[in-house]
Coordinates of C-alpha atoms in Angstrom, one line a residue:
Chain A
X1 CA -19.9 3.4 19.5
X2 CA -17.2 5.9 18.8
X3 CA -14.4 6.1 21.4
X4 CA -14.6 9.3 23.4
X5 CA -11.8 11.7 22.9
X6 CA -11.0 11.7 26.6
X7 CA -10.1 7.9 26.2
X8 CA -7.6 9.0 23.6
X9 CA -6.1 11.6 25.8
X10 CA -5.6 9.1 28.6
X11 CA -4.2 6.5 26.2
X12 CA -1.7 9.0 25.0
X13 CA -0.7 10.2 28.6
X14 CA -0.2 6.5 29.4
X15 CA 2.1 5.9 26.4
X16 CA 4.1 9.1 27.5
X17 CA 4.7 7.1 30.7
X18 CA 5.7 4.0 28.7
X19 CA 2.4 2.2 29.5
X20 CA -0.6 0.7 27.7
X21 CA -3.9 0.1 29.3
X22 CA -3.7 -3.8 29.1
X23 CA -0.1 -3.7 30.3
X24 CA 1.5 -4.6 27.2
X25 CA 4.7 -3.2 25.9
X26 CA 4.8 -1.0 22.8
X27 CA 6.2 -3.8 20.6
X28 CA 4.0 -6.6 22.0
X29 CA 1.1 -8.4 20.4
X30 CA -1.8 -9.8 22.0
X31 CA -2.2 -13.5 22.1
X32 CA -2.3 -14.9 18.6
X33 CA -4.5 -18.1 18.1
X34 CA -4.7 -19.7 14.7
X35 CA -7.0 -22.6 13.9
X36 CA -7.4 -24.6 10.7
X37 CA -10.5 -25.7 8.8
X38 CA -13.1 -23.1 9.5
X39 CA -14.8 -24.2 6.3
X40 CA -14.6 -27.7 4.7
X41 CA -15.5 -26.5 1.2
X42 CA -12.6 -24.4 1.0
X43 CA -9.2 -25.6 -0.3
X44 CA -7.8 -24.1 2.9
X45 CA -8.9 -22.0 5.7
X46 CA -8.0 -20.4 8.9
X47 CA -9.2 -18.4 11.8
X48 CA -7.1 -16.0 13.4
X49 CA -7.7 -14.4 16.8
X50 CA -5.5 -11.7 18.0
X51 CA -6.9 -10.9 21.5
X52 CA -10.6 -10.3 20.8
X53 CA -10.0 -9.5 17.1
X54 CA -11.0 -12.3 14.8
X55 CA -10.8 -12.8 11.0
X56 CA -11.4 -15.9 8.9
X57 CA -9.6 -16.6 5.7
X58 CA -10.5 -19.0 3.0
X59 CA -8.6 -20.2 -0.1
X60 CA -10.5 -21.2 -3.2
X61 CA -8.9 -22.2 -6.5
X62 CA -10.4 -22.6 -10.0
X63 CA -9.0 -22.8 -13.6
X64 CA -8.4 -19.5 -15.4
X65 CA -6.4 -17.9 -18.1
X66 CA -3.0 -16.3 -17.5
X67 CA -2.5 -12.6 -17.8
X68 CA -0.7 -11.5 -21.1
X69 CA 2.4 -10.2 -19.0
X70 CA 2.8 -13.5 -17.1
X71 CA 1.7 -16.4 -19.5
X72 CA 3.5 -19.0 -17.3
X73 CA 2.2 -18.0 -14.0
X74 CA -1.0 -18.6 -12.0
X75 CA -3.0 -15.7 -10.6
X76 CA -3.6 -14.4 -7.1
X77 CA -6.8 -12.5 -6.3
X78 CA -7.1 -11.3 -2.7
X79 CA -10.1 -9.6 -1.3
X80 CA -11.2 -8.5 2.2
X81 CA -14.6 -7.7 3.5
X82 CA -15.3 -6.1 6.9
X83 CA -18.4 -7.8 7.8
X84 CA -21.1 -5.7 9.6
X85 CA -21.3 -8.3 12.4
X86 CA -17.8 -7.4 13.4
X87 CA -18.7 -4.1 15.1
X88 CA -21.5 -1.9 15.8
X89 CA -20.2 0.9 13.7
X90 CA -20.2 -0.6 10.2
X91 CA -22.6 0.6 7.8
X92 CA -24.3 -1.7 5.3
X93 CA -23.6 -1.4 1.6
X94 CA -20.8 -2.0 -0.8
X95 CA -17.4 -2.6 0.6
X96 CA -15.8 0.6 2.0
X97 CA -12.3 1.7 1.3
X98 CA -11.0 -0.1 4.5
X99 CA -12.0 -3.3 3.1
X100 CA -10.4 -2.7 -0.2
X101 CA -7.2 -1.5 1.4
X102 CA -6.9 -4.5 3.6
X103 CA -7.3 -6.7 0.5
X104 CA -4.8 -4.8 -1.4
X105 CA -2.2 -4.7 1.3
X106 CA -2.6 -8.4 2.1
X107 CA -2.3 -9.1 -1.7
X108 CA 1.1 -7.3 -1.7
X109 CA 2.5 -8.9 1.4
X110 CA 1.9 -12.3 -0.2
X111 CA 2.8 -11.4 -3.8
X112 CA 6.0 -9.3 -3.4
X113 CA 7.6 -11.5 -0.7
X114 CA 7.9 -14.5 -3.2
X115 CA 6.0 -16.8 -0.8
X116 CA 4.0 -18.3 -3.6
X117 CA 5.7 -19.9 -6.6
X118 CA 3.4 -18.7 -9.3
X119 CA 5.1 -20.7 -12.0
X120 CA 4.0 -23.7 -9.8
X121 CA 0.5 -22.6 -10.5
X122 CA 0.7 -22.9 -14.3
X123 CA -1.0 -25.9 -15.9
X124 CA -0.4 -25.2 -19.6
X125 CA 1.6 -22.1 -20.5
X126 CA -0.3 -19.4 -22.2
X127 CA -3.6 -21.3 -21.8
X128 CA -4.4 -22.6 -18.4
X129 CA -3.3 -21.6 -14.9
X130 CA -4.7 -21.8 -11.5
X131 CA -6.6 -18.9 -10.1
X132 CA -5.8 -18.7 -6.4
X133 CA -8.3 -16.7 -4.4
X134 CA -7.6 -15.5 -0.9
X135 CA -10.7 -14.2 0.7
X136 CA -10.6 -12.4 4.3
X137 CA -13.7 -11.8 6.4
X138 CA -13.6 -9.9 9.6
X139 CA -15.7 -11.5 12.3
X140 CA -14.9 -9.3 15.3
X141 CA -13.0 -6.0 15.1
X142 CA -11.1 -5.1 18.2
X143 CA -8.3 -3.4 16.3
X144 CA -5.4 -4.5 13.9
X145 CA -7.7 -6.3 11.3
X146 CA -4.7 -5.6 8.9
X147 CA -2.1 -7.9 10.6
X148 CA -4.8 -10.4 11.4
X149 CA -5.6 -10.7 7.7
X150 CA -2.0 -11.1 6.7
X151 CA -1.4 -13.9 9.3
X152 CA -4.7 -15.6 8.4
X153 CA -3.8 -15.6 4.8
X154 CA -0.4 -17.2 5.4
X155 CA -1.8 -19.8 7.6
X156 CA -4.7 -20.8 5.2
X157 CA -2.4 -20.9 2.3
X158 CA 0.0 -23.2 4.3
X159 CA -2.9 -25.5 5.1
X160 CA -4.5 -25.6 1.7
X161 CA -4.6 -28.5 -0.6
X162 CA -5.0 -28.1 -4.3
X163 CA -8.0 -29.6 -6.0
X164 CA -7.3 -32.2 -8.8
X165 CA -7.0 -30.9 -12.3
X166 CA -9.2 -33.1 -14.5
X167 CA -7.6 -33.5 -17.8
X168 CA -10.7 -34.6 -19.5
X169 CA -13.0 -31.9 -18.6
X170 CA -10.4 -29.2 -18.2
X171 CA -11.9 -28.3 -14.9
X172 CA -11.1 -28.6 -11.3
X173 CA -12.2 -31.6 -9.4
X174 CA -13.3 -30.6 -6.0
X175 CA -13.7 -34.1 -4.8
X176 CA -10.0 -34.7 -4.5
X177 CA -7.4 -32.5 -2.8
X178 CA -3.9 -33.8 -2.5
X179 CA -1.0 -31.5 -3.2
X180 CA 0.2 -28.6 -1.1
X181 CA 0.5 -25.2 -2.7
X182 CA 3.8 -24.4 -4.1
X183 CA 5.1 -22.1 -1.2
X184 CA 8.3 -21.0 0.1
X185 CA 9.2 -22.5 3.5
X186 CA 9.8 -18.9 4.7
X187 CA 6.4 -17.2 5.6
X188 CA 6.0 -13.4 5.1
X189 CA 4.8 -11.2 8.1
X190 CA 2.6 -8.3 7.9
X191 CA 3.5 -6.0 10.7
X192 CA 1.8 -2.7 11.1
X193 CA 3.2 0.3 13.4
X194 CA 0.6 2.8 14.7
X195 CA 1.5 6.3 15.7
X196 CA -0.6 7.1 18.7
X197 CA 0.4 10.7 20.1
X198 CA 4.1 10.8 20.1
X199 CA 4.8 6.8 20.0
X200 CA 4.7 4.2 17.6
X201 CA 3.0 0.9 19.0
X202 CA 2.1 -2.4 17.3
X203 CA -1.1 -4.3 17.5
X204 CA -3.4 -1.6 18.8
X205 CA -6.8 -2.6 20.2
X206 CA -9.9 -0.8 18.9
X207 CA -9.5 2.2 21.2
X208 CA -5.9 2.6 20.5
X209 CA -6.4 2.3 16.8
X210 CA -9.0 5.0 16.8
X211 CA -6.4 7.4 17.9
X212 CA -3.7 6.2 15.5
X213 CA -2.7 9.3 13.4
X214 CA -0.8 7.2 10.9
X215 CA 0.3 3.5 10.4
X216 CA 3.0 1.9 8.5
X217 CA 2.5 -1.6 7.3
X218 CA 5.7 -3.6 6.6
X219 CA 5.5 -6.8 4.9
X220 CA 8.7 -8.9 5.1
X221 CA 10.2 -12.3 4.8
X222 CA 13.4 -13.2 6.7
X223 CA 13.8 -9.7 7.6
X224 CA 13.8 -8.4 4.0
X225 CA 11.2 -5.8 3.4
X226 CA 9.0 -6.6 0.4
X227 CA 6.1 -4.2 0.8
X228 CA 5.1 -1.0 2.6
X229 CA 2.0 1.0 3.0
X230 CA 1.8 4.1 5.0
X231 CA -1.8 4.8 5.8
X232 CA -3.7 7.9 7.1
X233 CA -2.4 11.3 6.7
X234 CA -0.1 12.3 9.6
X235 CA 3.4 13.1 8.5
X236 CA 6.5 11.1 9.8
X237 CA 10.0 12.2 10.0
X238 CA 12.6 10.3 8.3
X239 CA 14.4 9.9 11.6
X240 CA 11.2 8.3 13.2
X241 CA 10.8 6.0 10.2
X242 CA 14.3 4.8 10.7
X243 CA 13.5 3.9 14.4
X244 CA 10.5 2.0 13.2
X245 CA 12.7 -0.1 10.8
X246 CA 15.0 -0.7 13.8
X247 CA 12.2 -2.0 15.8
X248 CA 10.7 -4.1 13.0
X249 CA 14.1 -5.9 12.8
X250 CA 13.5 -7.3 16.3
X251 CA 9.8 -7.7 16.4
X252 CA 9.3 -9.7 13.1
X253 CA 11.1 -12.6 14.8
X254 CA 8.8 -12.8 17.8
X255 CA 5.7 -12.6 15.6
X256 CA 7.1 -15.4 13.3
X257 CA 7.6 -17.6 16.2
X258 CA 4.1 -17.5 17.5
X259 CA 2.6 -18.0 14.0
X260 CA 5.0 -20.8 13.0
X261 CA 4.3 -22.7 16.2
X262 CA 0.5 -22.7 15.5
X263 CA 0.8 -23.5 11.9
X264 CA 3.0 -26.4 12.6
X265 CA 0.8 -27.7 15.5
X266 CA -2.2 -27.9 13.3
X267 CA -0.6 -29.2 10.2
X268 CA -2.6 -31.9 8.5
Chain B
X1 CA 7.0 -7.7 -23.6
X2 CA 10.1 -5.4 -23.5
X3 CA 13.5 -6.9 -23.5
X4 CA 15.1 -7.1 -20.0
X5 CA 18.6 -7.8 -20.7
X6 CA 21.2 -7.2 -17.9
X7 CA 22.6 -3.8 -17.9
X8 CA 25.6 -4.7 -15.8
X9 CA 28.8 -4.3 -17.8
X10 CA 31.8 -6.4 -17.5
X11 CA 33.3 -3.6 -15.2
X12 CA 30.6 -4.2 -12.7
X13 CA 29.2 -0.8 -13.2
X14 CA 25.4 -0.6 -13.4
X15 CA 23.9 1.2 -16.2
X16 CA 20.2 2.4 -16.4
X17 CA 18.4 1.4 -19.6
X18 CA 18.0 5.1 -20.6
X19 CA 21.7 6.0 -19.5
X20 CA 20.5 8.1 -16.6
X21 CA 22.8 8.5 -13.5
X22 CA 21.4 6.6 -10.4
X23 CA 20.2 9.8 -8.8
X24 CA 19.1 11.5 -12.0
X25 CA 15.4 12.3 -12.6
X26 CA 13.7 12.1 -15.9
X27 CA 13.1 15.4 -17.7
X28 CA 10.5 17.4 -15.8
X29 CA 8.1 19.7 -17.3
X30 CA 5.4 21.7 -15.2
X31 CA 3.0 24.3 -15.8
X32 CA 0.0 25.7 -13.7
X33 CA -3.2 27.2 -15.1
X34 CA -4.1 24.5 -17.6
X35 CA -7.7 24.0 -16.9
X36 CA -9.5 27.5 -17.2
X37 CA -12.7 26.5 -15.4
X38 CA -11.0 25.1 -12.3
X39 CA -10.0 27.3 -9.3
X40 CA -6.4 25.9 -9.7
X41 CA -4.7 23.5 -12.1
X42 CA -1.5 22.2 -13.1
X43 CA 0.2 19.7 -15.5
X44 CA 3.3 17.8 -14.5
X45 CA 5.1 15.6 -16.8
X46 CA 8.2 13.4 -15.8
X47 CA 9.7 11.7 -18.9
X48 CA 6.7 9.9 -20.6
X49 CA 4.4 10.1 -17.6
X50 CA 2.0 13.1 -17.6
X51 CA -0.5 14.2 -15.0
X52 CA -3.0 16.9 -15.0
X53 CA -4.7 18.1 -11.8
X54 CA -7.6 20.4 -11.3
X55 CA -8.8 21.8 -7.9
X56 CA -12.4 23.1 -7.3
X57 CA -13.1 24.5 -3.9
X58 CA -13.1 25.0 -1.1
X59 CA -16.8 25.0 -1.5
X60 CA -19.8 23.9 0.5
X61 CA -19.9 20.1 0.7
X62 CA -23.0 18.4 -0.6
X63 CA -24.9 16.4 0.3
X64 CA -25.2 17.8 3.7
X65 CA -24.8 14.7 5.7
X66 CA -21.3 14.4 4.2
X67 CA -20.2 17.6 5.8
X68 CA -17.8 17.5 8.5
X69 CA -18.4 20.5 11.1
X70 CA -14.9 20.1 12.5
X71 CA -12.9 20.4 9.5
X72 CA -12.9 20.5 5.8
X73 CA -12.6 17.5 3.5
X74 CA -10.0 16.9 1.0
X75 CA -11.5 14.7 -1.8
X76 CA -9.0 13.4 -4.5
X77 CA -10.0 11.4 -7.4
X78 CA -7.0 9.7 -9.3
X79 CA -8.1 8.4 -12.7
X80 CA -6.0 6.9 -15.5
X81 CA -7.1 7.5 -19.0
X82 CA -8.0 4.2 -20.9
X83 CA -5.5 4.9 -23.6
X84 CA -2.7 5.9 -21.2
X85 CA -1.1 2.4 -21.3
X86 CA -0.5 -0.3 -24.0
X87 CA -3.3 -2.5 -23.0
X88 CA -6.4 -0.3 -22.9
X89 CA -7.8 -0.2 -19.4
X90 CA -11.6 -0.1 -18.7
X91 CA -12.7 3.5 -18.0
X92 CA -13.8 4.5 -14.5
X93 CA -12.6 3.8 -11.1
X94 CA -11.2 0.5 -9.9
X95 CA -9.7 -0.8 -6.7
X96 CA -6.1 0.3 -7.7
X97 CA -7.3 3.9 -8.6
X98 CA -9.5 4.1 -5.4
X99 CA -6.4 3.3 -3.4
X100 CA -4.2 5.8 -5.1
X101 CA -7.0 8.4 -4.6
X102 CA -6.8 7.8 -0.9
X103 CA -3.1 7.7 -0.8
X104 CA -3.0 11.1 -2.5
X105 CA -5.5 12.5 0.0
X106 CA -3.3 11.3 2.9
X107 CA -0.1 12.7 1.1
X108 CA -1.6 16.1 0.7
X109 CA -3.6 16.5 4.0
X110 CA -0.8 17.3 6.3
X111 CA 0.1 20.6 4.6
X112 CA -3.5 21.9 4.4
X113 CA -5.2 23.8 7.1
X114 CA -8.4 21.8 6.8
X115 CA -9.7 23.0 10.2
X116 CA -10.1 26.5 8.6
X117 CA -12.7 25.1 6.3
X118 CA -15.4 23.3 8.4
X119 CA -18.3 21.7 6.3
X120 CA -16.4 22.4 3.1
X121 CA -14.8 20.3 0.5
X122 CA -11.8 20.7 -1.7
X123 CA -12.1 18.6 -4.8
X124 CA -8.9 17.5 -6.6
X125 CA -9.3 15.7 -9.9
X126 CA -6.3 14.0 -11.3
X127 CA -6.1 12.4 -14.7
X128 CA -3.2 10.4 -16.1
X129 CA -2.8 11.2 -19.8
X130 CA 0.2 9.1 -20.5
X131 CA 1.7 6.5 -18.1
X132 CA 5.3 5.4 -18.0
X133 CA 5.5 4.4 -14.3
X134 CA 5.4 6.9 -11.4
X135 CA 1.9 8.0 -12.1
X136 CA 0.9 8.4 -8.5
X137 CA 4.0 10.6 -7.9
X138 CA 3.3 12.7 -10.9
X139 CA -0.3 13.1 -9.8
X140 CA 0.6 14.2 -6.3
X141 CA 3.0 16.8 -7.7
X142 CA 0.5 18.1 -10.0
X143 CA -2.2 18.2 -7.3
X144 CA 0.0 19.9 -5.0
X145 CA 0.9 22.7 -7.6
X146 CA -3.0 22.8 -8.4
X147 CA -3.9 23.4 -4.8
X148 CA -1.3 26.3 -4.5
X149 CA -2.4 27.7 -7.8
X150 CA -6.1 27.7 -6.4
X151 CA -4.8 29.8 -3.4
X152 CA -5.7 27.1 -0.9
X153 CA -3.7 28.0 2.3
X154 CA -0.7 25.4 2.6
X155 CA 2.1 25.0 4.9
X156 CA 4.3 23.9 2.0
X157 CA 4.0 22.1 -1.3
X158 CA 4.2 18.4 -1.3
X159 CA 6.6 16.7 -3.5
X160 CA 6.6 13.1 -4.6
X161 CA 9.2 10.9 -6.1
X162 CA 9.8 7.3 -6.3
X163 CA 13.1 5.6 -5.2
X164 CA 13.9 2.3 -6.3
X165 CA 16.4 -0.5 -6.4
X166 CA 17.4 -2.4 -9.4
X167 CA 19.0 -5.7 -8.5
X168 CA 21.3 -4.3 -5.9
X169 CA 21.6 -0.6 -7.1
X170 CA 19.6 2.2 -5.6
X171 CA 18.1 4.5 -8.3
X172 CA 15.6 7.4 -8.5
X173 CA 12.5 7.7 -10.4
X174 CA 11.9 4.4 -12.1
X175 CA 10.4 4.4 -15.7
X176 CA 8.2 1.5 -16.8
X177 CA 11.1 -0.4 -18.3
X178 CA 12.9 -0.3 -15.1
X179 CA 9.8 -1.4 -13.2
X180 CA 9.8 -4.5 -15.4
X181 CA 13.5 -5.2 -14.7
X182 CA 14.0 -8.9 -13.9
X183 CA 17.8 -9.3 -13.3
X184 CA 19.1 -10.5 -9.9
X185 CA 17.0 -9.2 -7.2
X186 CA 14.6 -7.6 -9.6
X187 CA 12.9 -4.2 -9.1
X188 CA 11.8 -2.3 -5.9
X189 CA 9.7 0.6 -6.2
X190 CA 9.4 3.0 -3.3
X191 CA 7.1 6.0 -4.0
X192 CA 7.4 8.6 -1.4
X193 CA 6.1 12.1 -0.7
X194 CA 7.7 14.8 1.3
X195 CA 6.6 18.1 2.9
X196 CA 8.8 21.1 2.2
X197 CA 10.8 20.5 5.3
X198 CA 11.4 16.9 4.4
X199 CA 8.8 15.1 6.4
X200 CA 7.3 11.8 4.9
X201 CA 3.5 12.1 4.1
X202 CA 3.4 9.1 1.9
X203 CA 5.2 6.0 1.4
X204 CA 4.6 2.6 -0.4
X205 CA 6.9 -0.1 -1.3
X206 CA 6.8 -3.1 -3.6
X207 CA 9.9 -5.5 -4.0
X208 CA 12.8 -6.6 -1.8
X209 CA 14.9 -4.5 0.3
X210 CA 16.9 -4.6 3.5
X211 CA 16.0 -2.1 6.3
X212 CA 19.5 -0.5 6.0
X213 CA 19.2 0.0 2.2
X214 CA 15.7 1.3 2.6
X215 CA 16.9 4.0 4.9
X216 CA 19.4 5.0 2.2
X217 CA 16.7 4.9 -0.4
X218 CA 14.5 7.4 1.7
X219 CA 17.5 9.8 2.0
X220 CA 18.0 9.6 -1.8
X221 CA 14.4 10.4 -2.4
X222 CA 14.4 13.3 -0.1
X223 CA 17.4 14.9 -1.9
X224 CA 15.6 14.4 -5.2
X225 CA 12.4 15.8 -3.9
X226 CA 14.2 19.1 -3.4
X227 CA 15.1 19.4 -7.0
X228 CA 11.4 18.6 -8.0
X229 CA 10.3 21.1 -5.3
X230 CA 12.3 23.9 -7.0
X231 CA 10.6 23.1 -10.4
X232 CA 7.2 23.2 -8.8
X233 CA 7.8 26.6 -7.2
X234 CA 9.3 28.0 -10.5
X235 CA 6.1 27.0 -12.4
X236 CA 4.0 28.7 -9.8
X237 CA 6.1 31.9 -9.9
X238 CA 6.2 31.9 -13.8
X239 CA 2.3 32.0 -13.7
X240 CA 2.3 35.0 -11.5
X241 CA 4.9 36.7 -13.8
X242 CA 2.7 35.8 -16.8
X243 CA -0.2 37.4 -15.0
X244 CA 1.6 40.7 -14.6
X245 CA 2.4 41.1 -18.2

């Protein structure tokens, strides 16, 4: 199921005329739907749909030891897996680079934005801290899994409740979930611009993404950029990158609005 | 942990831990032809960060099913030595090194004419001998020189440098001590790679920065890349001069 080149040519021709196949603007997301509680066993979870693209994200926590360079901070472990079920083109086997990259980019969106107060995840300095696992699975890939992963991670963290720390056993008690995670009230946004032909667009569907020559993922919180990843090998002029930043300053607010509305609506 | 005391003097003027000017690179040392068996090779050192790169190819891609009949494949492997950092790292690839390998491929590909080498592969092996921040940039710089040294047709060299922000001050080429800086807004690290004519082929960022300041940082990096580019070219020229003697 590889998108034929001729579709790419037509997509690019349309973009030159300022149009996309589905009628969206260059800076317009498909409808974003976020639902809580995909899995009861998780400390928190979310299903994110962006158009036909769907990912689920689950949060698990357990007790771990701190890293030597952050003795008073909890640990964040983010992973992503593009499941074979999510499209006909994925080969079975160990996780490919795309999965690894989604995990690493999402990790940096969360970590670098200061969204999580890692000191709040410390139980006993130098000895015991919470491990916070953010696990992302794709269910259906119709493009832009990257931003879906970022949105899903934020929602799942917002909805998560921490297990109780059992002083006697020194372990997590999963029968009781009470406290919210120590999070900043401002949520980080993962926003990826894709260069298709001569234009940058956001939230590409599968066919558009297949002709993306390079992408720039901007992780930001309140308009301050905290992480960037340029992916794929096409070069970008400094001037074009400047224009992407200008557009990002407008778009992040729109995306934030649609995310926050849904997170609030489903708050436990 | 190293000390992270504020380097801002009472005059309000920012000072870098090692006394460098904000746009001053660490001392650079570069040489090509350091791995005799390879088709091309280079060593690139920036301060205490040292990278070696070796190129094999273009050569027939094996196994056959990995061949791409439309264009050649650039295959980069970035690897940090287990003893290149204070706390020993487990030898072999990990998620970080796999990502940097891919980033390196993406950074270099735009200057290569891979369409001229269908079904072939160019292998680039990068080894970090000593790490003091900026290892991916050093690796890309060494790899770019090694490719040129191997005689692989290129539109230009690729030059990589990291811009950064320490608290509110923009700086070039962060070292490890600066990467661990914790005052004020903390550190922002922005590794970037440029073609010879100043186009971006690679960019990453970790930290906190406004879009306006980021634009400034990219310009600073582009200027510094020109300095590094001269050193890369000189090292390549020197090797040719050496051959003549």
